[in-house]
Amino acid sequence: MKNNTVKEQLKNRTYQSKPVKRVWIPKAGSADKRPLGIPTVTDRVVQQAVRMVVEPIFENGFHPHSYGFRPGRCCQDALRRVEAQLKDGLVHVVDVDIKGYFDAIPHNQLMEKVSAKIADGRVLDLIRGFLESGVMEELRVDHSDSGTPQGGVISPVLSNLYLDDLDWHMDRLGYAQTRYADDLVILCDSAEEAQAALDEVRRWMEEAGLTLHPQKTRIVDMRETRAHFDFLGYRFRRSLRGRLVRLVRPKSEQKLRAALKPLTKPTNGCSLEAIIHRINPKLRGWFGYFKQANRYQLSDIDSWVRRRLRSILRKRQKKRPRRGRSQADHQRWPNSYFAKLGLYSLYEAKLKAIQSLR
């Protein structure tokens, strides 16, 4: 479709969105898959244009403790707030999980919220068209009265708008809620307050046409040893010594290992320098997000990577044992051997980050 044709259709209010293509992607550390809805190229361009119009209007009223998909905000802002609240004694945590949020948002209720802020009928028609265009899977198009597919350019801002009323509602009731897209936690100073907060969230969700996941939504008493909850890829846990530690969530670590395994197979025919050159960017990028994790956990991941590399070297020696955890292998290829080859170390990067703060 030519640009001038799209412009004419937008001008004449005859533009019609095409169904999005359904794509299923695996969830890290799980057999489940996450649905994405991929719009056509033309629809992506039009959605981006609409987003540029409506996002500043929505942003002006969004709650300050909503952090997902917003300009100038990031995951680390939300994580820092949660960690500070835990240290301040808000240790009764309501861990909220909305079941299938993006596919469950009711169109009519969402459009009511959009119409309360946007008066231009052309923009409203386009947004409703995006929502009602349907989903194509295996050459079949399904239509629904709910959902704003993940993968759409405008979906993040619409999903934020739908939960913004919850943000302000909980704030007015005095609850310390932190939200990143559909991931949210509420930190309270007593078990009674936490239960009341959960009851209020459940009531709001029912009125909004949403459902809390019955197994994943829970209250956690972070005073208890080994108590934990996950938020934005991290795991907050109370250690055996009573310290509050921030770890990498197991699924996040599994995702990293899954990305590195194909590059570090024992039968890899590349030179060790070339292998290290390929895995270093992944390690650096991963550390860029998980630099706040416990340094001993990062050291464990470093050890795992070196074991994979020793397996490659051992395979090439042919006469050596298959597994690379023996002391002889460690002596033959010590940690310093890989450091000289330029292998990126998560543990060393963490130490440098700590030193830079001092």
PDB file of C-alpha atoms in Angstrom, residues 93-294:
ATOM      1  CA  VAL A  93       4.342  -8.042  50.168  1.00  0.00           C
ATOM      2  CA  VAL A  94       1.292  -8.528  47.975  1.00  0.00           C
ATOM      3  CA  ASP A  95       2.667 -10.200  44.838  1.00  0.00           C
ATOM      4  CA  VAL A  96       0.018  -9.671  42.149  1.00  0.00           C
ATOM      5  CA  ASP A  97      -0.228 -11.619  38.899  1.00  0.00           C
ATOM      6  CA  ILE A  98      -2.942 -10.707  36.379  1.00  0.00           C
ATOM      7  CA  LYS A  99      -3.940 -13.741  34.345  1.00  0.00           C
ATOM      8  CA  GLY A 100      -3.388 -13.174  30.605  1.00  0.00           C
ATOM      9  CA  TYR A 101      -3.600  -9.403  31.038  1.00  0.00           C
ATOM     10  CA  PHE A 102      -2.947  -8.159  27.506  1.00  0.00           C
ATOM     11  CA  ASP A 103      -5.451 -10.602  25.988  1.00  0.00           C
ATOM     12  CA  ALA A 104      -8.068  -9.933  28.679  1.00  0.00           C
ATOM     13  CA  ILE A 105      -8.530  -6.135  28.523  1.00  0.00           C
ATOM     14  CA  PRO A 106     -12.205  -5.502  27.603  1.00  0.00           C
ATOM     15  CA  HIS A 107     -12.427  -3.301  24.506  1.00  0.00           C
ATOM     16  CA  ASN A 108     -15.493  -1.317  25.548  1.00  0.00           C
ATOM     17  CA  GLN A 109     -14.150  -0.456  28.991  1.00  0.00           C
ATOM     18  CA  LEU A 110     -10.779   0.421  27.514  1.00  0.00           C
ATOM     19  CA  MET A 111     -12.363   2.700  24.917  1.00  0.00           C
ATOM     20  CA  GLU A 112     -14.302   4.449  27.685  1.00  0.00           C
ATOM     21  CA  LYS A 113     -11.009   5.326  29.337  1.00  0.00           C
ATOM     22  CA  VAL A 114      -9.526   6.449  26.005  1.00  0.00           C
ATOM     23  CA  SER A 115     -12.605   8.571  25.201  1.00  0.00           C
ATOM     24  CA  ALA A 116     -12.333  10.305  28.578  1.00  0.00           C
ATOM     25  CA  LYS A 117      -8.999  11.756  27.463  1.00  0.00           C
ATOM     26  CA  ILE A 118      -9.236  11.899  23.642  1.00  0.00           C
ATOM     27  CA  ALA A 119     -12.035  13.794  21.889  1.00  0.00           C
ATOM     28  CA  ASP A 120     -10.937  13.425  18.252  1.00  0.00           C
ATOM     29  CA  GLY A 121     -13.285  10.922  16.621  1.00  0.00           C
ATOM     30  CA  ARG A 122     -10.758   9.999  13.931  1.00  0.00           C
ATOM     31  CA  VAL A 123      -8.221   8.923  16.546  1.00  0.00           C
ATOM     32  CA  LEU A 124     -10.852   7.018  18.497  1.00  0.00           C
ATOM     33  CA  ASP A 125     -11.939   5.176  15.329  1.00  0.00           C
ATOM     34  CA  LEU A 126      -8.354   4.183  14.576  1.00  0.00           C
ATOM     35  CA  ILE A 127      -7.747   2.869  18.083  1.00  0.00           C
ATOM     36  CA  ARG A 128     -10.954   0.861  18.062  1.00  0.00           C
ATOM     37  CA  GLY A 129      -9.974  -0.457  14.641  1.00  0.00           C
ATOM     38  CA  PHE A 130      -6.635  -1.645  16.024  1.00  0.00           C
ATOM     39  CA  LEU A 131      -8.406  -3.443  18.856  1.00  0.00           C
ATOM     40  CA  GLU A 132     -11.066  -5.084  16.695  1.00  0.00           C
ATOM     41  CA  SER A 133      -8.913  -6.070  13.705  1.00  0.00           C
ATOM     42  CA  GLY A 134      -8.686  -9.675  14.875  1.00  0.00           C
ATOM     43  CA  VAL A 135      -5.911 -12.231  15.146  1.00  0.00           C
ATOM     44  CA  MET A 136      -4.738 -14.459  12.310  1.00  0.00           C
ATOM     45  CA  GLU A 137      -3.400 -17.890  13.195  1.00  0.00           C
ATOM     46  CA  GLU A 138      -3.010 -20.752  10.730  1.00  0.00           C
ATOM     47  CA  LEU A 139      -4.910 -18.799   8.047  1.00  0.00           C
ATOM     48  CA  ARG A 140      -7.906 -18.358  10.369  1.00  0.00           C
ATOM     49  CA  VAL A 141      -8.950 -14.944  11.665  1.00  0.00           C
ATOM     50  CA  ASP A 142     -10.520 -14.800  15.129  1.00  0.00           C
ATOM     51  CA  HIS A 143     -12.247 -11.734  16.519  1.00  0.00           C
ATOM     52  CA  SER A 144     -12.749 -10.982  20.191  1.00  0.00           C
ATOM     53  CA  ASP A 145     -14.202  -8.222  22.318  1.00  0.00           C
ATOM     54  CA  SER A 146     -11.102  -8.157  24.517  1.00  0.00           C
ATOM     55  CA  GLY A 147      -7.342  -7.863  24.234  1.00  0.00           C
ATOM     56  CA  THR A 148      -4.673  -5.519  22.950  1.00  0.00           C
ATOM     57  CA  PRO A 149      -2.017  -7.881  21.555  1.00  0.00           C
ATOM     58  CA  GLN A 150       1.541  -7.788  22.827  1.00  0.00           C
ATOM     59  CA  GLY A 151       3.638  -6.813  19.831  1.00  0.00           C
ATOM     60  CA  GLY A 152       1.460  -3.916  18.777  1.00  0.00           C
ATOM     61  CA  VAL A 153       3.112  -0.490  18.845  1.00  0.00           C
ATOM     62  CA  ILE A 154       0.245   1.141  20.701  1.00  0.00           C
ATOM     63  CA  SER A 155      -0.526  -1.752  23.057  1.00  0.00           C
ATOM     64  CA  PRO A 156       1.894  -0.702  25.838  1.00  0.00           C
ATOM     65  CA  VAL A 157       0.397   2.767  26.255  1.00  0.00           C
ATOM     66  CA  LEU A 158      -3.163   1.393  26.129  1.00  0.00           C
ATOM     67  CA  SER A 159      -2.344  -1.274  28.716  1.00  0.00           C
ATOM     68  CA  ASN A 160      -0.887   1.401  30.999  1.00  0.00           C
ATOM     69  CA  LEU A 161      -3.987   3.529  30.593  1.00  0.00           C
ATOM     70  CA  TYR A 162      -6.260   0.674  31.617  1.00  0.00           C
ATOM     71  CA  LEU A 163      -4.415   0.060  34.900  1.00  0.00           C
ATOM     72  CA  ASP A 164      -3.814   3.730  35.700  1.00  0.00           C
ATOM     73  CA  ASP A 165      -7.114   3.978  37.580  1.00  0.00           C
ATOM     74  CA  LEU A 166      -5.925   1.121  39.809  1.00  0.00           C
ATOM     75  CA  ASP A 167      -2.674   2.996  40.517  1.00  0.00           C
ATOM     76  CA  TRP A 168      -4.519   6.096  41.688  1.00  0.00           C
ATOM     77  CA  HIS A 169      -7.194   4.117  43.511  1.00  0.00           C
ATOM     78  CA  MET A 170      -4.638   2.236  45.613  1.00  0.00           C
ATOM     79  CA  ASP A 171      -2.721   5.455  46.218  1.00  0.00           C
ATOM     80  CA  ARG A 172      -5.822   7.197  47.557  1.00  0.00           C
ATOM     81  CA  LEU A 173      -6.337   4.286  49.949  1.00  0.00           C
ATOM     82  CA  GLY A 174      -2.771   4.716  51.203  1.00  0.00           C
ATOM     83  CA  TYR A 175      -1.179   1.578  49.717  1.00  0.00           C
ATOM     84  CA  ALA A 176       2.414   1.596  48.447  1.00  0.00           C
ATOM     85  CA  GLN A 177       1.946   0.020  45.022  1.00  0.00           C
ATOM     86  CA  THR A 178       4.698  -0.212  42.408  1.00  0.00           C
ATOM     87  CA  ARG A 179       3.773  -1.252  38.880  1.00  0.00           C
ATOM     88  CA  TYR A 180       5.691  -2.030  35.715  1.00  0.00           C
ATOM     89  CA  ALA A 181       3.166  -2.776  32.942  1.00  0.00           C
ATOM     90  CA  ASP A 182       1.150  -5.727  34.305  1.00  0.00           C
ATOM     91  CA  ASP A 183       3.731  -6.654  36.971  1.00  0.00           C
ATOM     92  CA  LEU A 184       2.841  -5.067  40.297  1.00  0.00           C
ATOM     93  CA  VAL A 185       3.602  -5.442  43.978  1.00  0.00           C
ATOM     94  CA  ILE A 186       2.152  -3.724  47.032  1.00  0.00           C
ATOM     95  CA  LEU A 187       4.327  -3.400  50.132  1.00  0.00           C
ATOM     96  CA  CYS A 188       2.648  -3.104  53.519  1.00  0.00           C
ATOM     97  CA  ASP A 189       3.733  -2.832  57.165  1.00  0.00           C
ATOM     98  CA  SER A 190       1.375  -5.509  58.509  1.00  0.00           C
ATOM     99  CA  ALA A 191      -0.248  -8.763  57.453  1.00  0.00           C
ATOM    100  CA  GLU A 192      -3.687  -7.247  57.982  1.00  0.00           C
ATOM    101  CA  GLU A 193      -2.914  -4.339  55.673  1.00  0.00           C
ATOM    102  CA  ALA A 194      -1.551  -6.725  53.037  1.00  0.00           C
ATOM    103  CA  GLN A 195      -4.726  -8.823  53.115  1.00  0.00           C
ATOM    104  CA  ALA A 196      -6.893  -5.720  52.857  1.00  0.00           C
ATOM    105  CA  ALA A 197      -4.833  -4.514  49.891  1.00  0.00           C
ATOM    106  CA  LEU A 198      -5.197  -7.854  48.132  1.00  0.00           C
ATOM    107  CA  ASP A 199      -8.948  -7.868  48.725  1.00  0.00           C
ATOM    108  CA  GLU A 200      -9.184  -4.376  47.255  1.00  0.00           C
ATOM    109  CA  VAL A 201      -7.131  -5.306  44.185  1.00  0.00           C
ATOM    110  CA  ARG A 202      -9.243  -8.411  43.607  1.00  0.00           C
ATOM    111  CA  ARG A 203     -12.448  -6.361  43.833  1.00  0.00           C
ATOM    112  CA  TRP A 204     -11.088  -3.769  41.369  1.00  0.00           C
ATOM    113  CA  MET A 205      -9.970  -6.458  38.938  1.00  0.00           C
ATOM    114  CA  GLU A 206     -13.398  -8.094  38.935  1.00  0.00           C
ATOM    115  CA  GLU A 207     -15.053  -4.776  38.093  1.00  0.00           C
ATOM    116  CA  ALA A 208     -12.457  -4.202  35.362  1.00  0.00           C
ATOM    117  CA  GLY A 209     -13.107  -7.585  33.750  1.00  0.00           C
ATOM    118  CA  LEU A 210      -9.718  -8.985  34.774  1.00  0.00           C
ATOM    119  CA  THR A 211      -8.721 -12.028  36.805  1.00  0.00           C
ATOM    120  CA  LEU A 212      -5.909 -12.578  39.308  1.00  0.00           C
ATOM    121  CA  HIS A 213      -3.888 -15.732  38.805  1.00  0.00           C
ATOM    122  CA  PRO A 214      -4.956 -17.964  41.729  1.00  0.00           C
ATOM    123  CA  GLN A 215      -1.584 -19.682  42.176  1.00  0.00           C
ATOM    124  CA  LYS A 216       0.786 -16.811  41.407  1.00  0.00           C
ATOM    125  CA  THR A 217      -0.974 -14.080  43.393  1.00  0.00           C
ATOM    126  CA  ARG A 218       0.033 -14.309  47.056  1.00  0.00           C
ATOM    127  CA  ILE A 219       1.088 -12.502  50.221  1.00  0.00           C
ATOM    128  CA  VAL A 220       4.687 -12.921  51.345  1.00  0.00           C
ATOM    129  CA  ASP A 221       6.018 -12.167  54.831  1.00  0.00           C
ATOM    130  CA  MET A 222       9.571 -11.068  54.093  1.00  0.00           C
ATOM    131  CA  ARG A 223      10.539 -11.315  57.768  1.00  0.00           C
ATOM    132  CA  GLU A 224      10.647 -15.089  57.419  1.00  0.00           C
ATOM    133  CA  THR A 225      13.905 -16.839  56.573  1.00  0.00           C
ATOM    134  CA  ARG A 226      14.096 -17.777  52.873  1.00  0.00           C
ATOM    135  CA  ALA A 227      10.882 -15.900  52.109  1.00  0.00           C
ATOM    136  CA  HIS A 228      11.006 -14.479  48.604  1.00  0.00           C
ATOM    137  CA  PHE A 229       9.098 -12.869  45.752  1.00  0.00           C
ATOM    138  CA  ASP A 230      10.022 -12.219  42.135  1.00  0.00           C
ATOM    139  CA  PHE A 231       9.774  -8.862  40.412  1.00  0.00           C
ATOM    140  CA  LEU A 232      11.087  -7.797  36.985  1.00  0.00           C
ATOM    141  CA  GLY A 233      13.580 -10.614  36.605  1.00  0.00           C
ATOM    142  CA  TYR A 234      14.975 -10.370  40.136  1.00  0.00           C
ATOM    143  CA  ARG A 235      14.246 -12.397  43.256  1.00  0.00           C
ATOM    144  CA  PHE A 236      14.116 -10.569  46.591  1.00  0.00           C
ATOM    145  CA  ARG A 237      14.899 -13.061  49.370  1.00  0.00           C
ATOM    146  CA  ARG A 238      15.534 -13.129  53.107  1.00  0.00           C
ATOM    147  CA  SER A 239      18.767 -15.063  53.661  1.00  0.00           C
ATOM    148  CA  LEU A 240      19.562 -17.553  56.428  1.00  0.00           C
ATOM    149  CA  ARG A 241      21.436 -14.764  58.192  1.00  0.00           C
ATOM    150  CA  GLY A 242      18.421 -12.499  58.015  1.00  0.00           C
ATOM    151  CA  ARG A 243      19.808 -10.227  55.290  1.00  0.00           C
ATOM    152  CA  LEU A 244      17.685  -8.999  52.433  1.00  0.00           C
ATOM    153  CA  VAL A 245      19.394  -9.999  49.176  1.00  0.00           C
ATOM    154  CA  ARG A 246      18.560  -9.344  45.567  1.00  0.00           C
ATOM    155  CA  LEU A 247      19.179 -12.378  43.360  1.00  0.00           C
ATOM    156  CA  VAL A 248      18.638 -13.189  39.732  1.00  0.00           C
ATOM    157  CA  ARG A 249      15.312 -14.939  39.292  1.00  0.00           C
ATOM    158  CA  PRO A 250      15.937 -18.606  38.375  1.00  0.00           C
ATOM    159  CA  LYS A 251      14.032 -18.249  35.102  1.00  0.00           C
ATOM    160  CA  SER A 252      16.206 -15.265  34.135  1.00  0.00           C
ATOM    161  CA  GLU A 253      19.369 -17.263  34.800  1.00  0.00           C
ATOM    162  CA  GLN A 254      17.980 -20.191  32.828  1.00  0.00           C
ATOM    163  CA  LYS A 255      17.316 -17.874  29.904  1.00  0.00           C
ATOM    164  CA  LEU A 256      20.961 -16.744  29.884  1.00  0.00           C
ATOM    165  CA  ARG A 257      22.223 -20.324  30.020  1.00  0.00           C
ATOM    166  CA  ALA A 258      19.895 -21.327  27.197  1.00  0.00           C
ATOM    167  CA  ALA A 259      21.322 -18.496  25.066  1.00  0.00           C
ATOM    168  CA  LEU A 260      24.941 -19.490  25.794  1.00  0.00           C
ATOM    169  CA  LYS A 261      24.654 -23.275  25.407  1.00  0.00           C
ATOM    170  CA  PRO A 262      24.463 -23.302  21.584  1.00  0.00           C
ATOM    171  CA  LEU A 263      27.590 -21.123  21.449  1.00  0.00           C
ATOM    172  CA  THR A 264      29.591 -23.311  23.836  1.00  0.00           C
ATOM    173  CA  LYS A 265      28.919 -26.843  22.647  1.00  0.00           C
ATOM    174  CA  PRO A 266      31.857 -29.268  23.205  1.00  0.00           C
ATOM    175  CA  THR A 267      31.827 -29.971  19.458  1.00  0.00           C
ATOM    176  CA  ASN A 268      32.190 -26.273  18.576  1.00  0.00           C
ATOM    177  CA  GLY A 269      34.675 -25.960  15.730  1.00  0.00           C
ATOM    178  CA  CYS A 270      35.593 -22.313  16.302  1.00  0.00           C
ATOM    179  CA  SER A 271      38.706 -21.183  18.113  1.00  0.00           C
ATOM    180  CA  LEU A 272      38.290 -20.453  21.808  1.00  0.00           C
ATOM    181  CA  GLU A 273      39.039 -16.793  21.119  1.00  0.00           C
ATOM    182  CA  ALA A 274      36.214 -16.685  18.569  1.00  0.00           C
ATOM    183  CA  ILE A 275      33.800 -18.379  20.975  1.00  0.00           C
ATOM    184  CA  ILE A 276      34.651 -15.902  23.726  1.00  0.00           C
ATOM    185  CA  HIS A 277      34.239 -13.058  21.246  1.00  0.00           C
ATOM    186  CA  ARG A 278      30.697 -14.291  20.521  1.00  0.00           C
ATOM    187  CA  ILE A 279      29.553 -14.856  24.115  1.00  0.00           C
ATOM    188  CA  ASN A 280      31.057 -11.700  25.643  1.00  0.00           C
ATOM    189  CA  PRO A 281      28.366  -9.326  24.252  1.00  0.00           C
ATOM    190  CA  LYS A 282      25.640 -11.529  25.724  1.00  0.00           C
ATOM    191  CA  LEU A 283      27.356 -11.553  29.121  1.00  0.00           C
ATOM    192  CA  ARG A 284      27.885  -7.772  29.048  1.00  0.00           C
ATOM    193  CA  GLY A 285      24.284  -7.108  28.046  1.00  0.00           C
ATOM    194  CA  TRP A 286      22.954  -9.460  30.695  1.00  0.00           C
ATOM    195  CA  PHE A 287      25.101  -7.830  33.376  1.00  0.00           C
ATOM    196  CA  GLY A 288      23.860  -4.413  32.275  1.00  0.00           C
ATOM    197  CA  TYR A 289      20.462  -5.366  33.649  1.00  0.00           C
ATOM    198  CA  PHE A 290      21.424  -7.743  36.464  1.00  0.00           C
ATOM    199  CA  LYS A 291      24.343  -5.772  37.914  1.00  0.00           C
ATOM    200  CA  GLN A 292      22.417  -5.381  41.202  1.00  0.00           C
ATOM    201  CA  ALA A 293      22.350  -9.146  41.769  1.00  0.00           C
ATOM    202  CA  ASN A 294      24.317 -10.821  44.564  1.00  0.00           C
TER     203      ASN A 294
END
